[in-house]
Coordinates of C-alpha atoms in Angstrom, one line a residue:
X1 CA 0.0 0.0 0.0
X2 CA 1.3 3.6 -0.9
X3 CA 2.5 5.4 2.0
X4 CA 0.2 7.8 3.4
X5 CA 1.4 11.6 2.9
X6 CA -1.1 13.4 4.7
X7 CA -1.2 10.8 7.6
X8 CA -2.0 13.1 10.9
X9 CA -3.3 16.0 9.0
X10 CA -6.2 17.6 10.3
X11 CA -9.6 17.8 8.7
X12 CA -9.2 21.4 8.8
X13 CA -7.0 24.8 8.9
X14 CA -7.7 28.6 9.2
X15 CA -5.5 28.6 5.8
X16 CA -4.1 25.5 3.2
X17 CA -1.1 26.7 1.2
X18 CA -1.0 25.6 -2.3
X19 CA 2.5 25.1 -3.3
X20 CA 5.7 25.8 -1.5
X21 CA 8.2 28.4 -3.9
X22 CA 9.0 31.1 -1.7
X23 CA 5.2 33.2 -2.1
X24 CA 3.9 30.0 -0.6
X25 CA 6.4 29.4 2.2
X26 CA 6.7 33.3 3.0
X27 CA 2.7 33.4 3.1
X28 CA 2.7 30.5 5.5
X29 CA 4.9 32.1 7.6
X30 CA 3.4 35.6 8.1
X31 CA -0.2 33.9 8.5
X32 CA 1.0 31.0 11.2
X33 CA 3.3 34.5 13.0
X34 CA -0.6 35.9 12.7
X35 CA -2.0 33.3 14.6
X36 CA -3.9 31.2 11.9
X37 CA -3.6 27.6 11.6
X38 CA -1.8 26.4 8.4
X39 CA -1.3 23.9 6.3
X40 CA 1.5 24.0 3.3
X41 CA 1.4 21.0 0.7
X42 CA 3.9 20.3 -2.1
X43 CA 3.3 17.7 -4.8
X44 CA 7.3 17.6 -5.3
X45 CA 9.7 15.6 -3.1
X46 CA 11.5 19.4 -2.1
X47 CA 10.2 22.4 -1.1
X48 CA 11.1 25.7 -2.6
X49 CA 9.9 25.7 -5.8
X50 CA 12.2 27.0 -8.5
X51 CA 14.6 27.9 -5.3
X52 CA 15.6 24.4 -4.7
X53 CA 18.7 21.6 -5.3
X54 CA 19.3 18.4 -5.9
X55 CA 22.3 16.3 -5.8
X56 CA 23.7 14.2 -8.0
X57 CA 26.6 11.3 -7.3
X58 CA 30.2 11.9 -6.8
X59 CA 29.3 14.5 -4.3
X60 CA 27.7 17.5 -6.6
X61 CA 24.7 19.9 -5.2
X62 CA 23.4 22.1 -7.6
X63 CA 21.2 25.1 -7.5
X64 CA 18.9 24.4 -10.2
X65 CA 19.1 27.6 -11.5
X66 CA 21.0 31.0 -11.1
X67 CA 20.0 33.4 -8.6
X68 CA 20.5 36.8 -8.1
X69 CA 18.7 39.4 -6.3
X70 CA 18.6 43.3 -5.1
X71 CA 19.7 44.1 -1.7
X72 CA 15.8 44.8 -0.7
X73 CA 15.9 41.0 -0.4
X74 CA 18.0 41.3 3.1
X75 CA 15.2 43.3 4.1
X76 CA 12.1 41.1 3.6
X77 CA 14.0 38.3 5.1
X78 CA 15.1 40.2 8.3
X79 CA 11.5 41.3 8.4
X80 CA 9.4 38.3 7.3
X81 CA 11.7 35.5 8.4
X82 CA 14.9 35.1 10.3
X83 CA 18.0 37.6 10.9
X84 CA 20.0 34.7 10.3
X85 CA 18.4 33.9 6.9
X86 CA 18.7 38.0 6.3
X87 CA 22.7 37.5 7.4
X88 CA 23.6 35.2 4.9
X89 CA 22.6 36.9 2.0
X90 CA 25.6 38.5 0.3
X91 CA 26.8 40.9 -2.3
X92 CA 28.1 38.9 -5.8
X93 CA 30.5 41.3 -6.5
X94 CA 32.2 40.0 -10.0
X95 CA 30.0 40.4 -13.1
X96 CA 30.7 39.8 -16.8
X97 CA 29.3 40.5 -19.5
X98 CA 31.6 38.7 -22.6
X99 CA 30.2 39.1 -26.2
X100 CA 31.0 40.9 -29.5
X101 CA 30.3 44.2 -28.4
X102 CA 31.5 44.5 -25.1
X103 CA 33.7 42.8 -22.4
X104 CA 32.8 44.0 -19.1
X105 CA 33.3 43.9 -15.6
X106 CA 30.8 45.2 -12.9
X107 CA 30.0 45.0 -9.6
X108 CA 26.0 46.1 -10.7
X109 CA 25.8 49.0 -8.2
X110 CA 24.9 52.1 -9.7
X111 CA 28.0 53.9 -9.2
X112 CA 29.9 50.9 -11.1
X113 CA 27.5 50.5 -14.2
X114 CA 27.8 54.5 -14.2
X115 CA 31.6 54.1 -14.5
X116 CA 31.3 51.5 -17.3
X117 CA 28.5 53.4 -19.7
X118 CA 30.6 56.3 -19.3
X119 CA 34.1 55.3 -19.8
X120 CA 33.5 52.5 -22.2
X121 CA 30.4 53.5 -24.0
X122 CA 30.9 57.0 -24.1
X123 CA 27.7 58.1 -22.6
X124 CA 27.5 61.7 -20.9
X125 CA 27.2 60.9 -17.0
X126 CA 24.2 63.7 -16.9
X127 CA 22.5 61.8 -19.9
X128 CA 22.8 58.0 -17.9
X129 CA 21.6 59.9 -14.4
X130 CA 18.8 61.0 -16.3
X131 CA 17.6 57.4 -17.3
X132 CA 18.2 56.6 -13.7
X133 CA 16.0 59.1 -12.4
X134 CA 13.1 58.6 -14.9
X135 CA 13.1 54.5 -13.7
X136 CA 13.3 55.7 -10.5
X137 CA 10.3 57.6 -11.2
X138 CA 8.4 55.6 -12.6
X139 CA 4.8 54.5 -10.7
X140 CA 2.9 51.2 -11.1
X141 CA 0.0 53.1 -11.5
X142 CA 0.8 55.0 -14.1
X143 CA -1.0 55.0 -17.8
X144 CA 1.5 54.5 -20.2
X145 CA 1.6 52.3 -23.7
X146 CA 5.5 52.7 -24.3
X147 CA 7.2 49.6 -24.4
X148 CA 10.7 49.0 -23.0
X149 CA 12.3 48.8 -26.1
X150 CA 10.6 52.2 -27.0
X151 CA 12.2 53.7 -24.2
X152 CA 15.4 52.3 -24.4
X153 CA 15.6 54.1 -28.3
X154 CA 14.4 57.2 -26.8
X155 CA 17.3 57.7 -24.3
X156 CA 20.2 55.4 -26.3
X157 CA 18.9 56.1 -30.2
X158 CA 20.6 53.3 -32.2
X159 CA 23.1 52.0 -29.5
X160 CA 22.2 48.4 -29.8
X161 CA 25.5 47.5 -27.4
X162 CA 24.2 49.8 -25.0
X163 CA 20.9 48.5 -24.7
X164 CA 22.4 44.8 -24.2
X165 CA 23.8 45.8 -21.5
X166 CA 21.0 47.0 -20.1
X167 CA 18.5 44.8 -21.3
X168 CA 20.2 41.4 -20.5
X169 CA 20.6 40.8 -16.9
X170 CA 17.0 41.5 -16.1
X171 CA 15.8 39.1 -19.3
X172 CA 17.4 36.5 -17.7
X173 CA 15.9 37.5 -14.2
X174 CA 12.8 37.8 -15.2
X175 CA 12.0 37.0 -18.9
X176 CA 11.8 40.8 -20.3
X177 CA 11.6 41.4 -23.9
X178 CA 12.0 44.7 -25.2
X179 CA 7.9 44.2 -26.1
X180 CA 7.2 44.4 -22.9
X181 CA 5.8 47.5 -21.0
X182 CA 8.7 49.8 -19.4
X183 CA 7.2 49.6 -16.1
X184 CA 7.7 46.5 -15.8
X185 CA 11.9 46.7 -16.3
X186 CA 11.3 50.2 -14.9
X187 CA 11.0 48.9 -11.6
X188 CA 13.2 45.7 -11.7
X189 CA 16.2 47.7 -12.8
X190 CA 15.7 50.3 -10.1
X191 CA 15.4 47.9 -7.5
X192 CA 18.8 45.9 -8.9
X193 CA 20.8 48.9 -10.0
X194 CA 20.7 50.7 -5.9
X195 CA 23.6 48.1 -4.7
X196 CA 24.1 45.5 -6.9
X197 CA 23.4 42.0 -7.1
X198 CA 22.8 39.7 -3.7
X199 CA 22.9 36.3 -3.5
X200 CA 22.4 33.3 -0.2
X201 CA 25.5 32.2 1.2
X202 CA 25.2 28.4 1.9
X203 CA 23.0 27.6 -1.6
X204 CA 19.3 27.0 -1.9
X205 CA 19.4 23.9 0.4
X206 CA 20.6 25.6 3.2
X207 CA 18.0 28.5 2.5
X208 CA 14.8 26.1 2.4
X209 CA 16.4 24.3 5.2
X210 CA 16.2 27.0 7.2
X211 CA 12.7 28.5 6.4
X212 CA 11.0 24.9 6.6
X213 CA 12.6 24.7 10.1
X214 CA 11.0 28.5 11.1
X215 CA 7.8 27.5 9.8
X216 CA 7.8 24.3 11.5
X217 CA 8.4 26.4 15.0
X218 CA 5.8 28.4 13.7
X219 CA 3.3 25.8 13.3
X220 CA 2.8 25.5 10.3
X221 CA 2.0 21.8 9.1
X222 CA 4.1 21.2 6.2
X223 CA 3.8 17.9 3.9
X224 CA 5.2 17.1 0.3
X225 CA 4.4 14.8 -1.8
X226 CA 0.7 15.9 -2.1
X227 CA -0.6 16.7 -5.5
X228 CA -3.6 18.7 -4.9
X229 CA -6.6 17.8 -7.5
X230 CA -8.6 20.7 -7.2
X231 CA -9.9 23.1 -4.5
X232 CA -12.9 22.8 -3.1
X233 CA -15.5 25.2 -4.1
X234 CA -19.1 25.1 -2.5
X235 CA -22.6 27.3 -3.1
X236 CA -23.6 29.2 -0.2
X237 CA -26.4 31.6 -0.6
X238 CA -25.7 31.8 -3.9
X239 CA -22.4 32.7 -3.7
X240 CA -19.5 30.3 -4.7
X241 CA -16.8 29.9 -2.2
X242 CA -13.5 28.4 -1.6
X243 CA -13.3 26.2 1.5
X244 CA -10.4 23.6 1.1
X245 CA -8.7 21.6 -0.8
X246 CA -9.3 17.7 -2.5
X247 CA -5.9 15.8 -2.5
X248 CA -5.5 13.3 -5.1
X249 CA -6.9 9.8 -3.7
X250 CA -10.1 12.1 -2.3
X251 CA -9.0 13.3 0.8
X252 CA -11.0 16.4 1.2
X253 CA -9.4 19.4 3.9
X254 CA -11.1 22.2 4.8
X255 CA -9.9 25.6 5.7
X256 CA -11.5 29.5 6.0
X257 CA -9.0 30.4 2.9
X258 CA -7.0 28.7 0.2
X259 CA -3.5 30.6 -1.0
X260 CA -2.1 29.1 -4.1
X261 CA 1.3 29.2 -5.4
X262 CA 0.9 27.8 -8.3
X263 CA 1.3 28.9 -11.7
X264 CA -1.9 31.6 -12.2
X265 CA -3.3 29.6 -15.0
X266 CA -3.3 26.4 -13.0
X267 CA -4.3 28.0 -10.4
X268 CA -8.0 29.4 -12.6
X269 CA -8.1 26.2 -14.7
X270 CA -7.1 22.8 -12.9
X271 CA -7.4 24.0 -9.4
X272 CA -10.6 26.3 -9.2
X273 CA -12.4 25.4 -12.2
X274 CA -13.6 28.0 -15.1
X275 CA -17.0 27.0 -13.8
X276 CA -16.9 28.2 -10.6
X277 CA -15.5 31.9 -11.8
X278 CA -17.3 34.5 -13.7
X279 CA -17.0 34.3 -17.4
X280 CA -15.6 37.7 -18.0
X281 CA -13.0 36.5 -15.4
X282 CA -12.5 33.3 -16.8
X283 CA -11.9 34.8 -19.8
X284 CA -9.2 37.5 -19.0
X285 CA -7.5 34.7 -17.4
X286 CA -7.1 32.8 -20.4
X287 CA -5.9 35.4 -22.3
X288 CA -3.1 35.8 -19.5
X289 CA 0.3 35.1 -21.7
X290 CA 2.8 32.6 -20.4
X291 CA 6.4 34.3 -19.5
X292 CA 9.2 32.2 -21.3
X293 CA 11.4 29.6 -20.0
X294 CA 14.5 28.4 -19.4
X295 CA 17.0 25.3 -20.3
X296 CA 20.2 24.9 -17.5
X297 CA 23.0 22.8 -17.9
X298 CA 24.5 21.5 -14.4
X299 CA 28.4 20.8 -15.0
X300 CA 29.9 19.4 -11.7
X301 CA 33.9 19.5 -11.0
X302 CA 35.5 16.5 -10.2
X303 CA 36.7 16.5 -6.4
X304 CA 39.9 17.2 -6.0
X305 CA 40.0 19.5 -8.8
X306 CA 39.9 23.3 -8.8
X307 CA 39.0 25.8 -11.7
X308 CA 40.3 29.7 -11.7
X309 CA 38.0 32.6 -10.6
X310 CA 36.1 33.5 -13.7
X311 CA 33.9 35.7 -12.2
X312 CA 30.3 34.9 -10.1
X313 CA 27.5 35.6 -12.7
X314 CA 29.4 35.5 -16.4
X315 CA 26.4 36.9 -19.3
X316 CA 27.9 35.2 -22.1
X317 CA 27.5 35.3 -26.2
X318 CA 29.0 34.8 -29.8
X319 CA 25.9 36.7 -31.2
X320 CA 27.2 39.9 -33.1
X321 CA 23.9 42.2 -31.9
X322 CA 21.3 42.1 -29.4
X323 CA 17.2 41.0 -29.3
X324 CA 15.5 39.6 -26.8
X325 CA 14.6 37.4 -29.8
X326 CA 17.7 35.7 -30.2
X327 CA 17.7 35.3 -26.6
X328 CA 15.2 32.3 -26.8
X329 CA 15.9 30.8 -29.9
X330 CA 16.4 27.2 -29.9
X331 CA 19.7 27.4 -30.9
X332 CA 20.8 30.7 -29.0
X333 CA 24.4 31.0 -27.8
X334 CA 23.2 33.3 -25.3
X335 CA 23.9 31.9 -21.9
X336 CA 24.7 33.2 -18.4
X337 CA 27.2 30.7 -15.9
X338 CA 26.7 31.0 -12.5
X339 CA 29.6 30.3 -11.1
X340 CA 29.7 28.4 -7.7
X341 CA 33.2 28.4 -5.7
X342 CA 33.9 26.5 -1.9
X343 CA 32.7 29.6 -0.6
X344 CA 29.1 29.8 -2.0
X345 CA 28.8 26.6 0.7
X346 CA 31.3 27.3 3.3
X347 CA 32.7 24.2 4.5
X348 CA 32.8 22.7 0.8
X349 CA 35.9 22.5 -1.5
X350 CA 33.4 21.3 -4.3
X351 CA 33.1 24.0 -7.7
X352 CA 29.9 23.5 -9.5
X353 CA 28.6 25.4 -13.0
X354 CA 24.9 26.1 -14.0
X355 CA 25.2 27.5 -17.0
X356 CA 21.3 28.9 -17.6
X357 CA 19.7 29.2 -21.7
X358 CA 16.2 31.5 -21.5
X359 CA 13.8 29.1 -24.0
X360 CA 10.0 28.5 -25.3
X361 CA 8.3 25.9 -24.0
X362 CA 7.1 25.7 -27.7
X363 CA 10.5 24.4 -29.1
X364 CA 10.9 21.6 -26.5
X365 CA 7.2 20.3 -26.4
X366 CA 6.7 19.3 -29.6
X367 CA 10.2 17.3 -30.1
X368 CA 10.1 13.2 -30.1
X369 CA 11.9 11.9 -27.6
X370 CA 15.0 11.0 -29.6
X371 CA 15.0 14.4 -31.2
X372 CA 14.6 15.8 -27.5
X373 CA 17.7 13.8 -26.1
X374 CA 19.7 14.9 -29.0
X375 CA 19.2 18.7 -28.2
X376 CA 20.0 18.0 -24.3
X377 CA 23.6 16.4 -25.4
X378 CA 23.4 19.8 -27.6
X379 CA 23.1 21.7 -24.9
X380 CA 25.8 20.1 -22.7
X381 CA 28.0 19.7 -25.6
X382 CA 28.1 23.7 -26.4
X383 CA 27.5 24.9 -23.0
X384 CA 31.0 23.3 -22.5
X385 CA 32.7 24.7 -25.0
X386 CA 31.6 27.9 -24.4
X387 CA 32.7 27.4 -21.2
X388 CA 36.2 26.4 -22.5
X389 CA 36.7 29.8 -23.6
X390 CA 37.0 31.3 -20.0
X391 CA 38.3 27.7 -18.4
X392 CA 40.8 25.8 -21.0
X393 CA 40.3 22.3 -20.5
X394 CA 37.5 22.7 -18.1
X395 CA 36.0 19.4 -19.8
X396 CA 38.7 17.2 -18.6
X397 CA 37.2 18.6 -14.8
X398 CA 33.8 17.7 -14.9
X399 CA 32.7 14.5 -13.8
X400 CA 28.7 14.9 -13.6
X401 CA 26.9 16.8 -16.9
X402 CA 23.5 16.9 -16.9
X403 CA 20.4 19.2 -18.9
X404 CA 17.2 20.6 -17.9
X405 CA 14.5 22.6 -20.3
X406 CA 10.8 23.7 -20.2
X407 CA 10.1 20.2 -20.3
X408 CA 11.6 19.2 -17.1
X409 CA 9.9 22.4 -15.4
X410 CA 7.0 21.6 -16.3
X411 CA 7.4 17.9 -14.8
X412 CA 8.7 19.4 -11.4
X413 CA 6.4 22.6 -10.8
X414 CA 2.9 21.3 -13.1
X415 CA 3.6 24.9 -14.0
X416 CA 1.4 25.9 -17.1
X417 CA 3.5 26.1 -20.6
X418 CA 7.1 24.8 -18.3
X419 CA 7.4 29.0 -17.6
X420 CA 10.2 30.1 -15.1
X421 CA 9.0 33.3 -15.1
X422 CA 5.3 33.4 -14.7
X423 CA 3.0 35.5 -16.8
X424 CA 3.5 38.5 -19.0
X425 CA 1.6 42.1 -17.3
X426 CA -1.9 41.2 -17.1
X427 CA -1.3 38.6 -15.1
X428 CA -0.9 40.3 -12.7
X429 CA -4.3 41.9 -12.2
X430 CA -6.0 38.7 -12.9
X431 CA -3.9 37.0 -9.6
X432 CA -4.9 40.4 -7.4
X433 CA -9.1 39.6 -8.4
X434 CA -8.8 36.4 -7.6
X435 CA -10.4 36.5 -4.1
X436 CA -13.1 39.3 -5.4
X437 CA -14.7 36.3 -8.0
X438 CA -13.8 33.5 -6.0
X439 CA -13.9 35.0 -2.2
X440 CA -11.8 32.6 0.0
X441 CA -9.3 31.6 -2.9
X442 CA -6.1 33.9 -2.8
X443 CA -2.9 33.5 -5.5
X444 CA 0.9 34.2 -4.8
X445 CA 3.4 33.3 -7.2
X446 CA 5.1 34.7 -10.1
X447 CA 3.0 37.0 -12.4
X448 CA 3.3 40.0 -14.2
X449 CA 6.7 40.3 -14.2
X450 CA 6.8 42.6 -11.5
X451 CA 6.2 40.2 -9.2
X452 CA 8.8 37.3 -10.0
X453 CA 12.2 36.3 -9.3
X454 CA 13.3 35.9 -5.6
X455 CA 12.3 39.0 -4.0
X456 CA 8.8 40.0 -6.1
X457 CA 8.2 36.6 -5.1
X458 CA 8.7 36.9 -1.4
X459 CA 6.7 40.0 -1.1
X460 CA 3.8 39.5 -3.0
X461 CA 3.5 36.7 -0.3
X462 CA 3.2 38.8 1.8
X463 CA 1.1 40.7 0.7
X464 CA -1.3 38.0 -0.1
X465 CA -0.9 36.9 3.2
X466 CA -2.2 40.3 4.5
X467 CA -5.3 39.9 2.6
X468 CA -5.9 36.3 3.4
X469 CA -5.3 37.3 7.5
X470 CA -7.7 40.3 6.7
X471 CA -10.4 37.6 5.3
X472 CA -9.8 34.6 7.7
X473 CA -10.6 37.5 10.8
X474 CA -13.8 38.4 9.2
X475 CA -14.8 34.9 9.3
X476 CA -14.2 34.3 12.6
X477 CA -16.0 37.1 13.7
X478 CA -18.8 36.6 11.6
X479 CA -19.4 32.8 12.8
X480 CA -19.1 34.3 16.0
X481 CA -21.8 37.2 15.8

């Protein structure tokens, strides 16, 4: 008989957590600090979402992906989890960017990045100030069409090199294209370009480690292994409401409020049901468009071995110009390494390589299987070599090789379309109404672009959790007027 994952759960919670990246798991935690009683499920063997690890024989943990953040980050996790999760996050002070145009070295602050577009792309310092400023001022709120790569040509006309520089590090963090709306890298820039690029000391293992053991002292319930079917939605005057969850096998758990951290579109579709939403709402949802993806190639030093400091985050291409096209093309040789020395896990002398490829879903889903293992090999083949042109003879090191694409994110998260990055704009407003069309069912997890990578993530927890605690209250007091 299949072992039982939700063996000892209650029949009910104040709040069931959907999904544990880090909007779920920072959710739980500022609604268990708030009192409530929660319960977190995860249908994957780890928690964390797209901030986990795995490990692989001969020693090797990887990071299944790269990760960088601002410096608000310390913040948020001195505020909404531990001082000593907020301690170990630290600066990455080395980045690259190595490609026909340009061969730079930055520490990403905005004194630094001044210094480069100045000195080696001849900009007037008033002139890149300026740009600052107008990011800086820009407002979520505010009503405007332009597009990011409209804005870009406004202050840099025909400086393609200037606008890779730009442009790139925040397509890889959160799937920008120059289509998109310059809000939306507005604000992500800004939030990057204040000190630089922050990253967790100790690697995502030691991270989740940590939060799971400061929810667990929280009380928060926490089970994996639980692939939730579909939340359970009942009539009540009327009025559809959320009020639990169905596990698959037909366990059925009932709680005042439901927080998912899934993928939006899951979320609306396989979890709530387009029947038991309005049909304007149903609709905007499905016209939510799916962020891109991502392929990483996981490269794993043989013990014993060292490799030469390269540089922590290395944005890497032979492409002569820059789009955000070419970016995702199947056969891009855009890539970014993230570079991990002994001191990215103090206490290790182990050097790892993730060497991350942004990619549509599209591409990878409709290969056959043989085609499909052929462009993994393809990956791990020129991922190496590109590699070899920082590291000479870095193949001879590596004693573990291994590929992930949109494929294998979609097997590990269910996410809709394998995206790493959620959902284009509108998403976002569709993952805020949630609760107003379907009142006890909340949403927390990348959309919009705005809210994704680490630290959009983490706060748009919280400030779902907010609204949930807000809700939960209400119905307490109500069932006891």
């Amino acid at each position: 008989m299949a072992y039982d994952w939700l063996k000892g759960v209650a029949d009910e919670y104040d709040v069931i957590v959907i999904g544990s990246g880090l909007g779920g798991l920072t959710g739980a935690n500022v609604l268990a600090k708030a009192g409530h009683r929660v319960l977190l499920v995860e249908h994957h063997y780890q928690f964390g979402g797209l901030a986990t690890w795995f490990t692989r024989k001969g020693g090797h943990i990887f990071d299944i992906s790269l990760h960088g953040f601002p410096v608000g980050m310390i913040k948020s996790c001195r505020k909404y989890w531990t001082k000593e999760i907020a301690d170990s996050i630290v600066q990455l002070k080395d980045i690259r960017f190595v490609n026909p145009q340009m061969d730079v070295k930055t520490t990403f602050t905005r004194e630094d990045y001044t210094r480069v577009l100045v000195e080696q792309f001849g900009l007037e310092r008033a002139h890149v100030e300026a740009f600052y400023e107008y990011l800086r001022g820009m407002n979520f709120y505010d009503n405007s069409t332009e597009t990011t790569g409209e804005m870009l040509e406004r202050f840099f006309p025909g400086r393609n090199d200037v606008k890779r520089l730009l442009m790139e590090p925040i397509a890889y963090a959160n799937g920008s294209t120059l289509d998109d709306p310059a809000i939306t890298y507005g604000i992500v820039f800004s939030n990057f370009m204040g000190s630089g690029v922050y990253t967790f000391r100790g690697g995502s293992d030691l991270l989740i480690g940590k939060m799971t053991e400061e929810l667990r002292r929280n009380g928060v319930e926490l089970r994996k292994k639980v692939l939730v079917e579909r939340v359970l939605v009942e009539d009540r005057g009327g009025v559809k409401v959320a009020c639990g969850i169905v596990a698959k096998g037909g366990r059925v758990i009932r709680a005042k409020a439901v927080l998912s951290n899934a993928n939006i579109k899951n979320t609306v579709f396989r979890l709530a049901g387009a029947e038991n939403l309005p049909a304007d709402y149903a609709a905007a949802a499905q016209a939510v468009r799916i962020n891109s993806s991502s392929c990483q190639v996981y490269l794993g030093i043989r013990k014993g071995e060292t490799i030469p400091h390269i540089g922590d985050l290395v944005f890497t291409s032979s492409s002569p110009t820059f789009s955000t096209g070419e970016l995702t093309e199947l056969h891009t040789t855009s890539r970014t390494f993230s570079v991990y020395y002994p001191d990215t896990r103090p206490g290790s002398d182990r050097y790892t390589v993730v060497a991350s490829i942004n990619g549509l879903y599209a591409d990878w889903s409709s290969l056959s299987e043989e085609a499909y293992e052929k462009e993994k090999t393809r990956l791990i083949d020129e991922a190496i070599l590109a590699l070899e042109n920082f590291i000479p003879g870095v193949g001879g090191l590596i004693d573990w090789k291994e590929a992930a694409t949109p494929r294998t994110i979609e097997r590990y998260t269910t996410h809709f379309g394998g995206t790493s990055f959620g959902t284009k704009f509108e998403g976002l407003k569709v993952s805020m109404d949630l609760p107003e069309r379907l009142p006890g069912l909340y949403h927390a997890g990348s959309v919009g672009i705005i809210m994704s990578g680490w630290l959009g993530t983490i706060n748009y927890g919280v400030i779902t959790a907010n609204k949930v605690d807000r809700y939960v209250c209400a119905q307490r007091q109500g069932r006891a007027a």
